[in-house]
PDB file of N, CA and C in Angstrom:
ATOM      1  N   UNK A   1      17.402  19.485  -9.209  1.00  0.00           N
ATOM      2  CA  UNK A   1      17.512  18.045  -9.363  1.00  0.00           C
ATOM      3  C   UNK A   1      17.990  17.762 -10.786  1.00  0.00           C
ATOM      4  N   UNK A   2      19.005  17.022 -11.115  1.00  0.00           N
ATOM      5  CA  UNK A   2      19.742  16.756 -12.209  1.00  0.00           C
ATOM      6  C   UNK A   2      18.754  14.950 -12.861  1.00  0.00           C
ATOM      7  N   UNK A   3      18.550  15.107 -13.922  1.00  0.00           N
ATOM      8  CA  UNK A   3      17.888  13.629 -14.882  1.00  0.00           C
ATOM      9  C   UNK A   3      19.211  13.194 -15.362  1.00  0.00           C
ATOM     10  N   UNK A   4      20.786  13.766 -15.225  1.00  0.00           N
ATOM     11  CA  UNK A   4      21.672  13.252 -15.924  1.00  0.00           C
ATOM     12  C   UNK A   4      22.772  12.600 -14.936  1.00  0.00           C
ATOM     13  N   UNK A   5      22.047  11.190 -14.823  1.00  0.00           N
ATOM     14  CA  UNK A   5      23.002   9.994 -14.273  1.00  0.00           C
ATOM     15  C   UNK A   5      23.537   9.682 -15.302  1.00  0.00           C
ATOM     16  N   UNK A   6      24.972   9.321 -14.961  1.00  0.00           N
ATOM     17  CA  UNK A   6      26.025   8.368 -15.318  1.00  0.00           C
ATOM     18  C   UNK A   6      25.312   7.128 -15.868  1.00  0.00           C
ATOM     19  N   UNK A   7      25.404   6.294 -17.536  1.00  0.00           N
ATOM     20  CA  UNK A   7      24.674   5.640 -17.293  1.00  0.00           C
ATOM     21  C   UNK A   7      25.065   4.202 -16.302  1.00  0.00           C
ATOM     22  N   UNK A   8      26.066   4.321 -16.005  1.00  0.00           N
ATOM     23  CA  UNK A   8      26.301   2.866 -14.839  1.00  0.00           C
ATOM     24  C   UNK A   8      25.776   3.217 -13.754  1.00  0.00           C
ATOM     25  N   UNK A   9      25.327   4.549 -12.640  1.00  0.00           N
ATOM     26  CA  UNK A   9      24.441   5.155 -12.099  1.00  0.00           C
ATOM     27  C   UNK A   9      23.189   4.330 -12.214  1.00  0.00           C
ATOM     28  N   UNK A  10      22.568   4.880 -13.463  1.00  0.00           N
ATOM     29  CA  UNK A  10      21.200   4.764 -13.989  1.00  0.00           C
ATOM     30  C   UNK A  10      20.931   3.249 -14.146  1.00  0.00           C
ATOM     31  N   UNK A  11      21.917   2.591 -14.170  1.00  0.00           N
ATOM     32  CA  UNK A  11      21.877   0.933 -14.010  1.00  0.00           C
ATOM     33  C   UNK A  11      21.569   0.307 -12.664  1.00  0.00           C
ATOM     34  N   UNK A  12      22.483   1.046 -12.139  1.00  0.00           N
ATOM     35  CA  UNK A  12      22.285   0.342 -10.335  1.00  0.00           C
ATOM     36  C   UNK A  12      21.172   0.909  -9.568  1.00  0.00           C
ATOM     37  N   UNK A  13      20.520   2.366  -9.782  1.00  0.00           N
ATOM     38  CA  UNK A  13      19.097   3.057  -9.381  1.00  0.00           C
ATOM     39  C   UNK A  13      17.989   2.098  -9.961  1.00  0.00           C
ATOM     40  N   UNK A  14      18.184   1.732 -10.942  1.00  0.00           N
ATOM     41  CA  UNK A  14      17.382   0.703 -11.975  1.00  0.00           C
ATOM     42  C   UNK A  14      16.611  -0.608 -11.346  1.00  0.00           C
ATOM     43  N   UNK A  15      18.124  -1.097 -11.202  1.00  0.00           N
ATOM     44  CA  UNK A  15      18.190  -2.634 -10.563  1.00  0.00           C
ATOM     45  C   UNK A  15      17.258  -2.640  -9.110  1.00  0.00           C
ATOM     46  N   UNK A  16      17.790  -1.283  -8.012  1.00  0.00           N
ATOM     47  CA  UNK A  16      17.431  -1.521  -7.175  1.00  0.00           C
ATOM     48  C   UNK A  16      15.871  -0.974  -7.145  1.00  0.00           C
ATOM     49  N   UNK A  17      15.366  -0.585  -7.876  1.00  0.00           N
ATOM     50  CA  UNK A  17      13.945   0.328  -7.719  1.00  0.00           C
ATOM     51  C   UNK A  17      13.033  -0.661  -7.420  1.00  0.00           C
ATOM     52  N   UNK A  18      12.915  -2.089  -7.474  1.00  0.00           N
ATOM     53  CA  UNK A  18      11.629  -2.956  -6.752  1.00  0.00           C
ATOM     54  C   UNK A  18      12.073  -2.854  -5.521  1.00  0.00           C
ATOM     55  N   UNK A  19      13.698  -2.936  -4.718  1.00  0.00           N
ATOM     56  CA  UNK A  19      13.712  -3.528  -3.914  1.00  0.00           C
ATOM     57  C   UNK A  19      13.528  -2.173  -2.905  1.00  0.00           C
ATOM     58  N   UNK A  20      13.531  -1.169  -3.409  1.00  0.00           N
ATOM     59  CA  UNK A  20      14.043  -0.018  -2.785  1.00  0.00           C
ATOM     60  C   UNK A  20      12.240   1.168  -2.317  1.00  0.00           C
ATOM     61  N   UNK A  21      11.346   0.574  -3.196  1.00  0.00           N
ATOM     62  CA  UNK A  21       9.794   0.899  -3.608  1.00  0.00           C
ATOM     63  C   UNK A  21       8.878   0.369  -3.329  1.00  0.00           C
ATOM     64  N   UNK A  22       9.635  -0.777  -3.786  1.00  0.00           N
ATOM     65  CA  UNK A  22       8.323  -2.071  -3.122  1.00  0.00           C
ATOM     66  C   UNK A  22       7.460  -2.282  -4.803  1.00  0.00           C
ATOM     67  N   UNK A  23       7.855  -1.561  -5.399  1.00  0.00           N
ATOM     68  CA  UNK A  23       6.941  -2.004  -7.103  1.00  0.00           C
ATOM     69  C   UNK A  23       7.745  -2.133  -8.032  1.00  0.00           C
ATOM     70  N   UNK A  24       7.675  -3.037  -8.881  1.00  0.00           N
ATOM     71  CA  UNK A  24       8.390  -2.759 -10.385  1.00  0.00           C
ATOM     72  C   UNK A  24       8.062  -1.795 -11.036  1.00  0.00           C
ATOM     73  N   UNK A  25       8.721  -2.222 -12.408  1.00  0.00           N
ATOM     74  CA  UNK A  25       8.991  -0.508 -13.521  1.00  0.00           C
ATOM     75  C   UNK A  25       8.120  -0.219 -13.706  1.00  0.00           C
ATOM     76  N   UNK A  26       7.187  -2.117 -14.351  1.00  0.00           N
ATOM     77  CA  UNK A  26       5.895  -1.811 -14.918  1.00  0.00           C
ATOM     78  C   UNK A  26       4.893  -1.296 -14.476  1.00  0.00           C
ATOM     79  N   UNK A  27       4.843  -1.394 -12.824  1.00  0.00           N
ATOM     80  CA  UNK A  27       3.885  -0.410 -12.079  1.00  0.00           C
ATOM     81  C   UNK A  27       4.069   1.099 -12.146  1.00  0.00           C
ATOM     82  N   UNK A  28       5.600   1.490 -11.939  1.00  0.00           N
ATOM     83  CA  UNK A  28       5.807   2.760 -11.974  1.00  0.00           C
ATOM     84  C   UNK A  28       5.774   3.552 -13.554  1.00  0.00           C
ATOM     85  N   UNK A  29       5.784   3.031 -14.567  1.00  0.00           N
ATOM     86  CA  UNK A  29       5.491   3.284 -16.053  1.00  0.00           C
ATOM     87  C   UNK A  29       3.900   3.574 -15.906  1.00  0.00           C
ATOM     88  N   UNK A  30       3.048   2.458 -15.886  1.00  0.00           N
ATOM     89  CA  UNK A  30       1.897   2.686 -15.640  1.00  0.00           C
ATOM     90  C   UNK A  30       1.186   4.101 -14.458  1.00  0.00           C
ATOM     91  N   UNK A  31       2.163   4.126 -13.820  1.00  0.00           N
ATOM     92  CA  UNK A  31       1.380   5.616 -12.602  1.00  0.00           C
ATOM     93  C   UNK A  31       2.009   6.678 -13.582  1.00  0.00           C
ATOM     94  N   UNK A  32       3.104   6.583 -14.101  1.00  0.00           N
ATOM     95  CA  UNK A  32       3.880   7.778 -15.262  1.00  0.00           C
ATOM     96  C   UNK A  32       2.690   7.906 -15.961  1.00  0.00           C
ATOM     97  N   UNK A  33       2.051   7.140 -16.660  1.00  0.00           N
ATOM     98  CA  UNK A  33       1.580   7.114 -17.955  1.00  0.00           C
ATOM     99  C   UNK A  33      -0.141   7.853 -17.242  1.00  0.00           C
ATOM    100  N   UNK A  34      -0.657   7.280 -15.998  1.00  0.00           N
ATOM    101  CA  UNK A  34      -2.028   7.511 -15.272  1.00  0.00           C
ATOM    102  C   UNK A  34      -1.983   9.223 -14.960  1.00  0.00           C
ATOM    103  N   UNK A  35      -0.579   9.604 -14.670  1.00  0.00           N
ATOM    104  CA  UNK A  35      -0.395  10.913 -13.925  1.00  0.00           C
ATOM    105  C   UNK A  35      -0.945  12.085 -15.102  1.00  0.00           C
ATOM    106  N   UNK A  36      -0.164  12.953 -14.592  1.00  0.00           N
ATOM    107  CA  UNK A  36      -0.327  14.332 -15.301  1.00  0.00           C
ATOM    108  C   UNK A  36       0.446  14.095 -16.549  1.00  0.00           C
ATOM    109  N   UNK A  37       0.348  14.712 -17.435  1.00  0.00           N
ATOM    110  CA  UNK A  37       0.689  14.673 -18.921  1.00  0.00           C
ATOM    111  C   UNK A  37       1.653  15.952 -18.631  1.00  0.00           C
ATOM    112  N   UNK A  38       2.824  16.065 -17.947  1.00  0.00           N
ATOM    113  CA  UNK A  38       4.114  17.006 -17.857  1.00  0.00           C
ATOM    114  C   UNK A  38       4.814  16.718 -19.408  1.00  0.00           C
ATOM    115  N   UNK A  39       4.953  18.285 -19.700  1.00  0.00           N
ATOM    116  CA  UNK A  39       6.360  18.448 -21.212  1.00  0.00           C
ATOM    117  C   UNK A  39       7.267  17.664 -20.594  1.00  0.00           C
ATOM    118  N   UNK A  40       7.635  18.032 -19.855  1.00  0.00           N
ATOM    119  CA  UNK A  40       9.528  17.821 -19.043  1.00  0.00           C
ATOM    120  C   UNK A  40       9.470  16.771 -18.439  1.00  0.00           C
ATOM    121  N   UNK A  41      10.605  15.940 -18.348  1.00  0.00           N
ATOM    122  CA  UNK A  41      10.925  15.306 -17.962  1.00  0.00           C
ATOM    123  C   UNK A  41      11.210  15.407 -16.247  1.00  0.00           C
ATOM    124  N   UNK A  42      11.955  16.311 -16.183  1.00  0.00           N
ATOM    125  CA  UNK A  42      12.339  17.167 -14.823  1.00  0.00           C
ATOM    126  C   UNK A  42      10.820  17.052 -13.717  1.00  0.00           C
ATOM    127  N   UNK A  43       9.734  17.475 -14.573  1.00  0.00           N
ATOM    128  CA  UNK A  43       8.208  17.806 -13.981  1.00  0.00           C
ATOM    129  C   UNK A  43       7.996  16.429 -13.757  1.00  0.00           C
ATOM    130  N   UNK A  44       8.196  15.142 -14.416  1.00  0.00           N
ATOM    131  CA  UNK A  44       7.437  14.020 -14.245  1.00  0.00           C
ATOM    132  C   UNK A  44       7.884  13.683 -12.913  1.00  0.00           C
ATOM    133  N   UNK A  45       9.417  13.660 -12.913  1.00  0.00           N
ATOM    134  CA  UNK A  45      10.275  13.410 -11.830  1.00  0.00           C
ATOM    135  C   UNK A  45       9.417  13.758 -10.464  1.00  0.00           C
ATOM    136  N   UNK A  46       9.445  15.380 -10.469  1.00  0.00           N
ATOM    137  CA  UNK A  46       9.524  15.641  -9.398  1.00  0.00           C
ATOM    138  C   UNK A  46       7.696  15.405  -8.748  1.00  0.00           C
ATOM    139  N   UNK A  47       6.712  15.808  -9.982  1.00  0.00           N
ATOM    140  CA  UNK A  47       5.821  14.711  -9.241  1.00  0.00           C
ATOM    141  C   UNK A  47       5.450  13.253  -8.995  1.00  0.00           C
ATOM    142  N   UNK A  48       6.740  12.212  -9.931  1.00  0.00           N
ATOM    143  CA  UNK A  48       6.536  11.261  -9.087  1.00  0.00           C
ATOM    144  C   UNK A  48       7.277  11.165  -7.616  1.00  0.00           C
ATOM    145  N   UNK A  49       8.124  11.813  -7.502  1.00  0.00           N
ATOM    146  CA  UNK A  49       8.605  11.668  -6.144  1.00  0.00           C
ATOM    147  C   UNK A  49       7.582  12.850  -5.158  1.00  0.00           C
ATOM    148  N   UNK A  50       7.286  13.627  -5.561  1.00  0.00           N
ATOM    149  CA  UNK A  50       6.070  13.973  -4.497  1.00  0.00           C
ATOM    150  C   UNK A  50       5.047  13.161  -4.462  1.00  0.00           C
ATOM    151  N   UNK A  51       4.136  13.017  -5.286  1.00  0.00           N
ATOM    152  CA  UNK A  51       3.150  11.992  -4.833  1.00  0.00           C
ATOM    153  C   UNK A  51       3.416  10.807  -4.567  1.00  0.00           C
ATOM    154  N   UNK A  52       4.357  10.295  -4.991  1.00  0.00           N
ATOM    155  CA  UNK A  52       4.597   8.198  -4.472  1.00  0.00           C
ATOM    156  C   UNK A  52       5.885   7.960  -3.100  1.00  0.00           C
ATOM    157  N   UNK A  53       6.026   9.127  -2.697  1.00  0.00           N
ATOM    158  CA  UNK A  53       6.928   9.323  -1.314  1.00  0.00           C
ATOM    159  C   UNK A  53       8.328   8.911  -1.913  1.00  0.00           C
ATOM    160  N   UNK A  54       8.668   8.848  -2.790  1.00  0.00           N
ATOM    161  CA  UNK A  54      10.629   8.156  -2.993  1.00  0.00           C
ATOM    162  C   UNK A  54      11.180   9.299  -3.529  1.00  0.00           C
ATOM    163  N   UNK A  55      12.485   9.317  -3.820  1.00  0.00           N
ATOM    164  CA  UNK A  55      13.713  10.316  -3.642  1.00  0.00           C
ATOM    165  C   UNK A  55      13.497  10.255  -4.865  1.00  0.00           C
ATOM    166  N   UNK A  56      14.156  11.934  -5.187  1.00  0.00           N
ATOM    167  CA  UNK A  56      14.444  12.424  -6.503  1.00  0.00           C
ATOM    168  C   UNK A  56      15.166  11.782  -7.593  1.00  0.00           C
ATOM    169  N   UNK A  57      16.033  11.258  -6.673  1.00  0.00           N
ATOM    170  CA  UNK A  57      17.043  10.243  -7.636  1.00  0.00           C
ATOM    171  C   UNK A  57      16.419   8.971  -8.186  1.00  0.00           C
ATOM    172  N   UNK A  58      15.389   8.145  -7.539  1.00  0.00           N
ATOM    173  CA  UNK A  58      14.951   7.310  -8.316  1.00  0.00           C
ATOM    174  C   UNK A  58      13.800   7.797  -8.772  1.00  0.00           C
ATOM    175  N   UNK A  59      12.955   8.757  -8.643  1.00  0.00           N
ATOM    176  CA  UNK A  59      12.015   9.123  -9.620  1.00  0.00           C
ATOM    177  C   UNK A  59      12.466   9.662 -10.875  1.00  0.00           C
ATOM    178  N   UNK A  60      13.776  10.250 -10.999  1.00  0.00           N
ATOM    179  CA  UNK A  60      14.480  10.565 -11.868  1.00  0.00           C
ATOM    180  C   UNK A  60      14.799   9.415 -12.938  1.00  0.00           C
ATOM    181  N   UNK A  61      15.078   8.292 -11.772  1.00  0.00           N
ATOM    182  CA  UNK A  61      15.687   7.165 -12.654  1.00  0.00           C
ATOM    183  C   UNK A  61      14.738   6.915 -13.726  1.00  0.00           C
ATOM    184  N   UNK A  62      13.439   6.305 -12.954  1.00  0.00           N
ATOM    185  CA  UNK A  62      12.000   5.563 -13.215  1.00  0.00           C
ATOM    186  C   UNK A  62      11.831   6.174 -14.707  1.00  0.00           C
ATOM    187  N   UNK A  63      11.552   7.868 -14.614  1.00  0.00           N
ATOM    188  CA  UNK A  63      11.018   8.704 -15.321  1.00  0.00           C
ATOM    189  C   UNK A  63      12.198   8.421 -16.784  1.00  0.00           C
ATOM    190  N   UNK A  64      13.406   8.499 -16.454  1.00  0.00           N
ATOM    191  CA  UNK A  64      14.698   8.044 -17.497  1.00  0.00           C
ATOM    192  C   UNK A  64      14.445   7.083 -18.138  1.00  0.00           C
ATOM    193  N   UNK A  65      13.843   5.912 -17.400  1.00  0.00           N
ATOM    194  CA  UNK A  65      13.917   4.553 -18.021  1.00  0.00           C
ATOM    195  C   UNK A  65      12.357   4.288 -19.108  1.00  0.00           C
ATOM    196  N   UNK A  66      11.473   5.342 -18.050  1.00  0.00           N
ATOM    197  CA  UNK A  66       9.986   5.239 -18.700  1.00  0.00           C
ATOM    198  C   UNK A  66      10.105   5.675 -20.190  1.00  0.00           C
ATOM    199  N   UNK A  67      11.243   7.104 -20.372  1.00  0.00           N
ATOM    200  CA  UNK A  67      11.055   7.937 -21.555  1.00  0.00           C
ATOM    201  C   UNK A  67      11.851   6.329 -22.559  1.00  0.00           C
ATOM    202  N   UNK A  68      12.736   6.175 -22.274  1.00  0.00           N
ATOM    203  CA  UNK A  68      13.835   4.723 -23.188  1.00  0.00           C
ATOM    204  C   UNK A  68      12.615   3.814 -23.612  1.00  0.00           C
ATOM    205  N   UNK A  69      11.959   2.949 -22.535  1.00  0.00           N
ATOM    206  CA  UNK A  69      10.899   2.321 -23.029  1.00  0.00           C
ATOM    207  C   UNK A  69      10.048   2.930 -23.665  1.00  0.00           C
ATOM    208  N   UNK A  70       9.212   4.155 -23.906  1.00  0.00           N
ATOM    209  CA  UNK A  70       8.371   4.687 -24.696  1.00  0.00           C
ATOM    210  C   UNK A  70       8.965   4.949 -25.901  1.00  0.00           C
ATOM    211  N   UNK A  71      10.561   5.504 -26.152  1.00  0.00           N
ATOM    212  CA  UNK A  71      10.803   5.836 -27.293  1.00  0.00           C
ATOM    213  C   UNK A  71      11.181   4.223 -28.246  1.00  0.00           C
ATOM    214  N   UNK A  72      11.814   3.176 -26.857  1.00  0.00           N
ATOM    215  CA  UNK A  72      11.714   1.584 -27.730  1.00  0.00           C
ATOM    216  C   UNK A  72      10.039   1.449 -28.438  1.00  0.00           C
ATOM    217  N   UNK A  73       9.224   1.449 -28.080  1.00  0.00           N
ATOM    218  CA  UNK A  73       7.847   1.009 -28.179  1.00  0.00           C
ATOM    219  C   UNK A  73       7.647   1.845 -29.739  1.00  0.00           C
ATOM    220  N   UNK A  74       7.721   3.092 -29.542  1.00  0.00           N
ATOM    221  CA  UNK A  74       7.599   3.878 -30.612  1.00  0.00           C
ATOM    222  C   UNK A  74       8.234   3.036 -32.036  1.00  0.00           C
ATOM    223  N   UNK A  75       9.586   2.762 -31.848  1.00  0.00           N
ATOM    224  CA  UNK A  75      10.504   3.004 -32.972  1.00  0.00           C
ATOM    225  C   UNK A  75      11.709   3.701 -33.133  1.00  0.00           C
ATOM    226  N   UNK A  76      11.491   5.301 -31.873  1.00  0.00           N
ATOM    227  CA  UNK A  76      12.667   5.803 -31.995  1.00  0.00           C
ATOM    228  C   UNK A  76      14.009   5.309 -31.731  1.00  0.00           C
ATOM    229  N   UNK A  77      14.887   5.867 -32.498  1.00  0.00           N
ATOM    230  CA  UNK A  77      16.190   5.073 -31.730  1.00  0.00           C
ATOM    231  C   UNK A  77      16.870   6.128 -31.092  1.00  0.00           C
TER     232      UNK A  77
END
């Protein structure tokens, strides 16, 4: 499973993830953040798409967008 969408990809997986899940980001940030404490990115992925039933590609997304917001929050750029 590849984390490297296109970012116009990673825009439209984005957009559609309430409609496509049934939850927003902020829910899926929050189960990121509740879960297992995975190094990798790759690992978060693939157990959020095992445990919350959705495709690799948008757990991929979720997990993409979760790391952007954590490193905004931080400071990093």
């Amino acid at each position: 499973m590849s984390l490297n969408h296109s970012p116009e990809m990673q825009t439209k997986l984005i957009a559609r993830v309430p409609a496509i899940t049934g939850r927003e980001l902020p829910e899926w940030f929050q189960a990121i953040d509740n879960g297992p404490s995975f190094l990798r990115c790759d690992e978060r992925a693939h157990w959020l798409a095992e445990e919350h039933g959705i495709t690799h590609g948008y757990a991929a997304a979720i997990v993409l967008e979760h790391e952007r917001h954590r490193r905004n929050r931080m400071g990093f750029i």
